[in-house]
PDB file of C-alpha atoms and ligand atoms in Angstrom:
ATOM      1  CA  MET A 178       8.657  -8.028  45.036  1.00  0.00           C
ATOM      2  CA  LYS A 179       6.842  -4.758  44.817  1.00  0.00           C
ATOM      3  CA  LYS A 180       9.727  -3.298  42.856  1.00  0.00           C
ATOM      4  CA  VAL A 181       9.578  -6.096  40.303  1.00  0.00           C
ATOM      5  CA  ILE A 182       5.868  -5.510  39.725  1.00  0.00           C
ATOM      6  CA  GLN A 183       6.438  -1.808  39.287  1.00  0.00           C
ATOM      7  CA  SER A 184       9.064  -2.310  36.639  1.00  0.00           C
ATOM      8  CA  VAL A 185       6.850  -4.751  34.767  1.00  0.00           C
ATOM      9  CA  VAL A 186       3.999  -2.250  34.804  1.00  0.00           C
ATOM     10  CA  LEU A 187       6.357   0.438  33.596  1.00  0.00           C
ATOM     11  CA  SER A 188       7.680  -1.554  30.658  1.00  0.00           C
ATOM     12  CA  VAL A 189       4.161  -2.520  29.598  1.00  0.00           C
ATOM     13  CA  ALA A 190       3.217   1.155  29.671  1.00  0.00           C
ATOM     14  CA  VAL A 191       6.252   2.100  27.593  1.00  0.00           C
ATOM     15  CA  ALA A 192       5.446  -0.606  25.050  1.00  0.00           C
ATOM     16  CA  ALA A 193       1.872   0.630  24.767  1.00  0.00           C
ATOM     17  CA  VAL A 194       2.982   4.210  24.205  1.00  0.00           C
ATOM     18  CA  SER A 195       5.539   3.294  21.573  1.00  0.00           C
ATOM     19  CA  ASN A 196       2.918   1.253  19.727  1.00  0.00           C
ATOM     20  CA  LEU A 197       0.755   4.320  19.531  1.00  0.00           C
ATOM     21  CA  VAL A 198       3.458   6.748  18.584  1.00  0.00           C
ATOM     22  CA  MET A 199       5.647   4.735  16.243  1.00  0.00           C
ATOM     23  CA  ALA A 200       4.434   3.789  12.831  1.00  0.00           C
ATOM     24  CA  GLN A 201       5.310   0.323  11.611  1.00  0.00           C
ATOM     25  CA  GLU A 202       6.687   1.906   8.469  1.00  0.00           C
ATOM     26  CA  ALA A 203       9.834   3.907   7.951  1.00  0.00           C
ATOM     27  CA  VAL A 204      10.302   6.100   4.905  1.00  0.00           C
ATOM     28  CA  SER A 205      13.776   7.212   3.888  1.00  0.00           C
ATOM     29  CA  ASP A 206      15.382   9.083   1.019  1.00  0.00           C
ATOM     30  CA  ALA A 207      12.078  10.579  -0.085  1.00  0.00           C
ATOM     31  CA  TRP A 208      12.334  12.955  -3.017  1.00  0.00           C
ATOM     32  CA  VAL A 209      10.244  14.610  -5.665  1.00  0.00           C
ATOM     33  CA  ARG A 210      11.470  15.177  -9.177  1.00  0.00           C
ATOM     34  CA  ALA A 211      11.680  18.836 -10.144  1.00  0.00           C
ATOM     35  CA  THR A 212       9.538  19.892 -13.085  1.00  0.00           C
ATOM     36  CA  VAL A 213      10.129  21.972 -16.174  1.00  0.00           C
ATOM     37  CA  ALA A 214       7.876  24.826 -17.265  1.00  0.00           C
ATOM     38  CA  ASN A 215       4.238  23.870 -17.791  1.00  0.00           C
ATOM     39  CA  GLN A 216       4.792  20.336 -16.644  1.00  0.00           C
ATOM     40  CA  LYS A 217       1.682  19.211 -14.819  1.00  0.00           C
ATOM     41  CA  ALA A 218       2.903  15.968 -13.330  1.00  0.00           C
ATOM     42  CA  THR A 219       5.851  14.562 -11.459  1.00  0.00           C
ATOM     43  CA  GLY A 220       6.830  11.624  -9.303  1.00  0.00           C
ATOM     44  CA  MET A 221       7.818  11.007  -5.721  1.00  0.00           C
ATOM     45  CA  PHE A 222      10.321   8.313  -4.849  1.00  0.00           C
ATOM     46  CA  ALA A 223      11.483   6.792  -1.561  1.00  0.00           C
ATOM     47  CA  ASN A 224      12.586   3.683   0.238  1.00  0.00           C
ATOM     48  CA  ILE A 225       9.921   2.254   2.508  1.00  0.00           C
ATOM     49  CA  SER A 226      10.315  -0.446   5.107  1.00  0.00           C
ATOM     50  CA  SER A 227       7.802  -2.123   7.353  1.00  0.00           C
ATOM     51  CA  ALA A 228       8.214  -3.856  10.711  1.00  0.00           C
ATOM     52  CA  GLN A 229       5.236  -6.067   9.891  1.00  0.00           C
ATOM     53  CA  ASP A 230       4.327  -8.346   7.042  1.00  0.00           C
ATOM     54  CA  GLY A 231       1.131  -7.753   5.122  1.00  0.00           C
ATOM     55  CA  THR A 232       1.531  -3.976   4.944  1.00  0.00           C
ATOM     56  CA  ARG A 233       0.476  -2.139   1.788  1.00  0.00           C
ATOM     57  CA  LEU A 234       0.985   1.377   0.527  1.00  0.00           C
ATOM     58  CA  VAL A 235      -2.544   2.181  -0.601  1.00  0.00           C
ATOM     59  CA  ALA A 236      -2.729   5.936  -1.165  1.00  0.00           C
ATOM     60  CA  ALA A 237      -0.832   9.187  -1.164  1.00  0.00           C
ATOM     61  CA  ARG A 238      -1.743  12.840  -1.157  1.00  0.00           C
ATOM     62  CA  THR A 239      -0.046  16.202  -1.213  1.00  0.00           C
ATOM     63  CA  ASP A 240      -1.203  19.795  -1.276  1.00  0.00           C
ATOM     64  CA  ILE A 241       0.688  20.585  -4.466  1.00  0.00           C
ATOM     65  CA  ALA A 242      -1.151  18.056  -6.643  1.00  0.00           C
ATOM     66  CA  GLY A 243      -4.819  17.762  -7.501  1.00  0.00           C
ATOM     67  CA  VAL A 244      -4.509  14.035  -8.073  1.00  0.00           C
ATOM     68  CA  THR A 245      -2.010  11.663  -6.488  1.00  0.00           C
ATOM     69  CA  GLN A 246      -1.851   7.984  -7.390  1.00  0.00           C
ATOM     70  CA  ILE A 247       0.281   4.917  -6.797  1.00  0.00           C
ATOM     71  CA  HIS A 248       1.841   3.891 -10.112  1.00  0.00           C
ATOM     72  CA  GLU A 249       3.707   0.942 -11.532  1.00  0.00           C
ATOM     73  CA  MET A 250       5.600   0.437 -14.759  1.00  0.00           C
ATOM     74  CA  ALA A 251       4.488  -2.356 -17.033  1.00  0.00           C
ATOM     75  CA  MET A 252       5.303  -3.637 -20.483  1.00  0.00           C
ATOM     76  CA  GLU A 253       2.409  -3.244 -22.871  1.00  0.00           C
ATOM     77  CA  GLU A 254       2.860  -4.251 -26.484  1.00  0.00           C
ATOM     78  CA  GLY A 255       6.590  -3.945 -26.118  1.00  0.00           C
ATOM     79  CA  ILE A 256       6.433  -0.456 -24.660  1.00  0.00           C
ATOM     80  CA  MET A 257       7.075   0.447 -21.047  1.00  0.00           C
ATOM     81  CA  ARG A 258       4.120   2.382 -19.678  1.00  0.00           C
ATOM     82  CA  MET A 259       3.039   3.484 -16.294  1.00  0.00           C
ATOM     83  CA  ARG A 260      -0.365   2.907 -14.813  1.00  0.00           C
ATOM     84  CA  GLU A 261      -2.211   3.221 -11.561  1.00  0.00           C
ATOM     85  CA  VAL A 262      -2.238   0.362  -9.074  1.00  0.00           C
ATOM     86  CA  PRO A 263      -5.582   0.905  -7.339  1.00  0.00           C
ATOM     87  CA  ALA A 264      -4.997  -1.876  -4.815  1.00  0.00           C
ATOM     88  CA  GLY A 265      -1.689  -0.377  -3.751  1.00  0.00           C
ATOM     89  CA  LEU A 266       1.728  -1.961  -3.357  1.00  0.00           C
ATOM     90  CA  PRO A 267       2.990  -4.474  -0.802  1.00  0.00           C
ATOM     91  CA  VAL A 268       5.716  -3.365   1.593  1.00  0.00           C
ATOM     92  CA  SER A 269       7.305  -6.625   2.629  1.00  0.00           C
ATOM     93  CA  LYS A 270       9.030  -6.919   5.964  1.00  0.00           C
ATOM     94  CA  ALA A 271      12.001  -8.593   4.318  1.00  0.00           C
ATOM     95  CA  GLN A 272      12.498  -6.314   1.335  1.00  0.00           C
ATOM     96  CA  GLY A 273      10.450  -3.215   1.900  1.00  0.00           C
ATOM     97  CA  LEU A 274       9.250  -1.231  -1.069  1.00  0.00           C
ATOM     98  CA  ALA A 275      11.451   0.852  -3.337  1.00  0.00           C
ATOM     99  CA  LEU A 276       9.829   3.739  -5.177  1.00  0.00           C
ATOM    100  CA  LYS A 277      12.244   4.793  -7.885  1.00  0.00           C
ATOM    101  CA  PRO A 278      12.394   6.273 -11.375  1.00  0.00           C
ATOM    102  CA  GLY A 279      11.553   3.575 -13.870  1.00  0.00           C
ATOM    103  CA  GLY A 280       9.713   1.564 -11.244  1.00  0.00           C
ATOM    104  CA  TYR A 281       6.990   2.013  -8.674  1.00  0.00           C
ATOM    105  CA  HIS A 282       6.306   5.631  -7.820  1.00  0.00           C
ATOM    106  CA  VAL A 283       3.865   8.072  -6.330  1.00  0.00           C
ATOM    107  CA  MET A 284       2.410  10.015  -9.238  1.00  0.00           C
ATOM    108  CA  MET A 285       1.501  13.629  -8.644  1.00  0.00           C
ATOM    109  CA  MET A 286      -0.775  15.011 -11.324  1.00  0.00           C
ATOM    110  CA  ASP A 287      -2.682  18.194 -11.897  1.00  0.00           C
ATOM    111  CA  LEU A 288       0.092  20.099 -10.146  1.00  0.00           C
ATOM    112  CA  LYS A 289      -1.075  23.333  -8.574  1.00  0.00           C
ATOM    113  CA  ARG A 290       2.419  24.770  -8.625  1.00  0.00           C
ATOM    114  CA  SER A 291       5.924  23.743  -9.583  1.00  0.00           C
ATOM    115  CA  PRO A 292       7.997  22.091  -6.897  1.00  0.00           C
ATOM    116  CA  LYS A 293      11.247  24.060  -6.676  1.00  0.00           C
ATOM    117  CA  LEU A 294      14.717  22.586  -6.404  1.00  0.00           C
ATOM    118  CA  GLY A 295      15.710  22.063  -2.799  1.00  0.00           C
ATOM    119  CA  GLU A 296      12.199  22.694  -1.539  1.00  0.00           C
ATOM    120  CA  VAL A 297      10.649  20.159   0.790  1.00  0.00           C
ATOM    121  CA  VAL A 298       7.250  18.845  -0.244  1.00  0.00           C
ATOM    122  CA  ASN A 299       5.000  17.323   2.372  1.00  0.00           C
ATOM    123  CA  VAL A 300       3.428  14.089   1.238  1.00  0.00           C
ATOM    124  CA  THR A 301       1.049  11.905   3.213  1.00  0.00           C
ATOM    125  CA  LEU A 302       1.335   8.184   2.591  1.00  0.00           C
ATOM    126  CA  THR A 303      -1.505   5.912   3.667  1.00  0.00           C
ATOM    127  CA  PHE A 304      -0.649   2.377   4.697  1.00  0.00           C
ATOM    128  CA  GLU A 305      -2.953  -0.545   5.336  1.00  0.00           C
ATOM    129  CA  ASN A 306      -1.825  -3.309   7.659  1.00  0.00           C
ATOM    130  CA  ALA A 307      -2.607  -7.022   7.449  1.00  0.00           C
ATOM    131  CA  GLN A 308      -5.734  -6.456   9.538  1.00  0.00           C
ATOM    132  CA  GLY A 309      -7.056  -3.898   7.073  1.00  0.00           C
ATOM    133  CA  LYS A 310      -6.451  -0.929   9.364  1.00  0.00           C
ATOM    134  CA  ARG A 311      -5.223   2.238   7.686  1.00  0.00           C
ATOM    135  CA  HIS A 312      -3.013   4.992   8.992  1.00  0.00           C
ATOM    136  CA  ASP A 313      -1.089   7.903   7.565  1.00  0.00           C
ATOM    137  CA  VAL A 314       2.622   8.621   7.600  1.00  0.00           C
ATOM    138  CA  GLN A 315       3.874  12.141   6.898  1.00  0.00           C
ATOM    139  CA  VAL A 316       6.863  12.344   4.599  1.00  0.00           C
ATOM    140  CA  ALA A 317       9.099  15.317   3.859  1.00  0.00           C
ATOM    141  CA  ALA A 318      10.342  14.851   0.301  1.00  0.00           C
ATOM    142  CA  GLU A 319      13.170  16.979  -1.057  1.00  0.00           C
ATOM    143  CA  VAL A 320      12.837  18.282  -4.592  1.00  0.00           C
ATOM    144  CA  ARG A 321      15.739  17.085  -6.732  1.00  0.00           C
ATOM    145  CA  ALA A 322      16.841  17.737 -10.281  1.00  0.00           C
ATOM    146  CA  LEU A 323      15.146  16.221 -13.289  1.00  0.00           C
ATOM    147  CA  ASN A 324      18.239  14.292 -14.203  1.00  0.00           C
ATOM    148  CA  GLY A 325      18.909  12.725 -10.848  1.00  0.00           C
ATOM    149  CA  SER A 326      21.198   9.781 -10.388  1.00  0.00           C
ATOM    150  CA  THR A 327      18.952   7.374 -12.263  1.00  0.00           C
ATOM    151  CA  ALA A 328      18.106   9.679 -15.148  1.00  0.00           C
ATOM    152  CA  GLY A 329      17.827   8.025 -18.491  1.00  0.00           C
ATOM    153  CA  ALA A 330      16.724   4.716 -17.041  1.00  0.00           C
ATOM    154  CA  MET A 331      13.327   5.171 -18.604  1.00  0.00           C
ATOM    155  CA  LYS A 332      14.432   6.116 -22.053  1.00  0.00           C
ATOM    156  CA  GLY A 333      11.755   5.217 -24.514  1.00  0.00           C
ATOM    157  CA  HIS A 334       9.030   5.479 -21.938  1.00  0.00           C
ATOM    158  CA  ASP A 335       5.953   6.202 -23.994  1.00  0.00           C
ATOM    159  CA  MET A 336       3.703   8.647 -22.244  1.00  0.00           C
ATOM    160  CA  LYS A 337       0.974   8.467 -24.822  1.00  0.00           C
ATOM    161  CA  GLY A 338      -0.556   5.562 -22.993  1.00  0.00           C
ATOM    162  CA  HIS A 339      -1.256   7.823 -20.089  1.00  0.00           C
ATOM    163  CA  ASP A 340      -4.693   9.263 -19.907  1.00  0.00           C
ATOM    164  CA  MET A 341      -3.842  12.396 -17.964  1.00  0.00           C
ATOM    165  CA  LYS A 342      -3.531  15.628 -19.842  1.00  0.00           C
ATOM    166  CA  GLY A 343      -0.218  17.245 -19.222  1.00  0.00           C
ATOM    167  CA  HIS A 344       1.497  13.970 -18.577  1.00  0.00           C
ATOM    168  CA  GLY A 345       3.190  14.124 -21.923  1.00  0.00           C
ATOM    169  CA  GLU A 346       6.249  16.115 -20.977  1.00  0.00           C
ATOM    170  CA  MET A 347       7.211  13.872 -18.175  1.00  0.00           C
ATOM    171  CA  SER A 348      10.175  11.594 -18.440  1.00  0.00           C
ATOM    172  CA  HIS A 349       9.992   8.919 -15.840  1.00  0.00           C
TER     173      HIS A 349
HETATM  174 CU1   CU B 293       3.289   7.633 -13.110  1.00  0.00          CU
END
């Protein structure tokens, strides 16, 4: 009997520890698009999953950018533009959240330096759970070429709608 109690106590302890240590979110295939000379903005993309419903990606930050925002693409007057989503993006338990060129992305603006091909950029993603509690997840994002696998998907993307100086050269 004593043995049974011990093993129950042990498994409860293990569960408590793993709750503390393990984030509910998993981030895979994180990458940052390499920039060209004088380009002051770029995007970070990744696949995000959540073990819980009601999770949102609400913020991001990185040392290499002065401003980092969560962006979406939207049709405005027949033109695809990107804009900030201040409330963040839902990460559903069933489908997760895909950040990809031509879609949702983490926008890095006011770049302090150019991310170099093959370099790993550290990005902090902030998630909010259904209870409104926030926590950070550290992501190592590899810098990949401008014309990655999905290049050209955003042809015709009009950057003039963007209010950030230096955004103009960016093809999303
Ligand atoms: Cu953007």
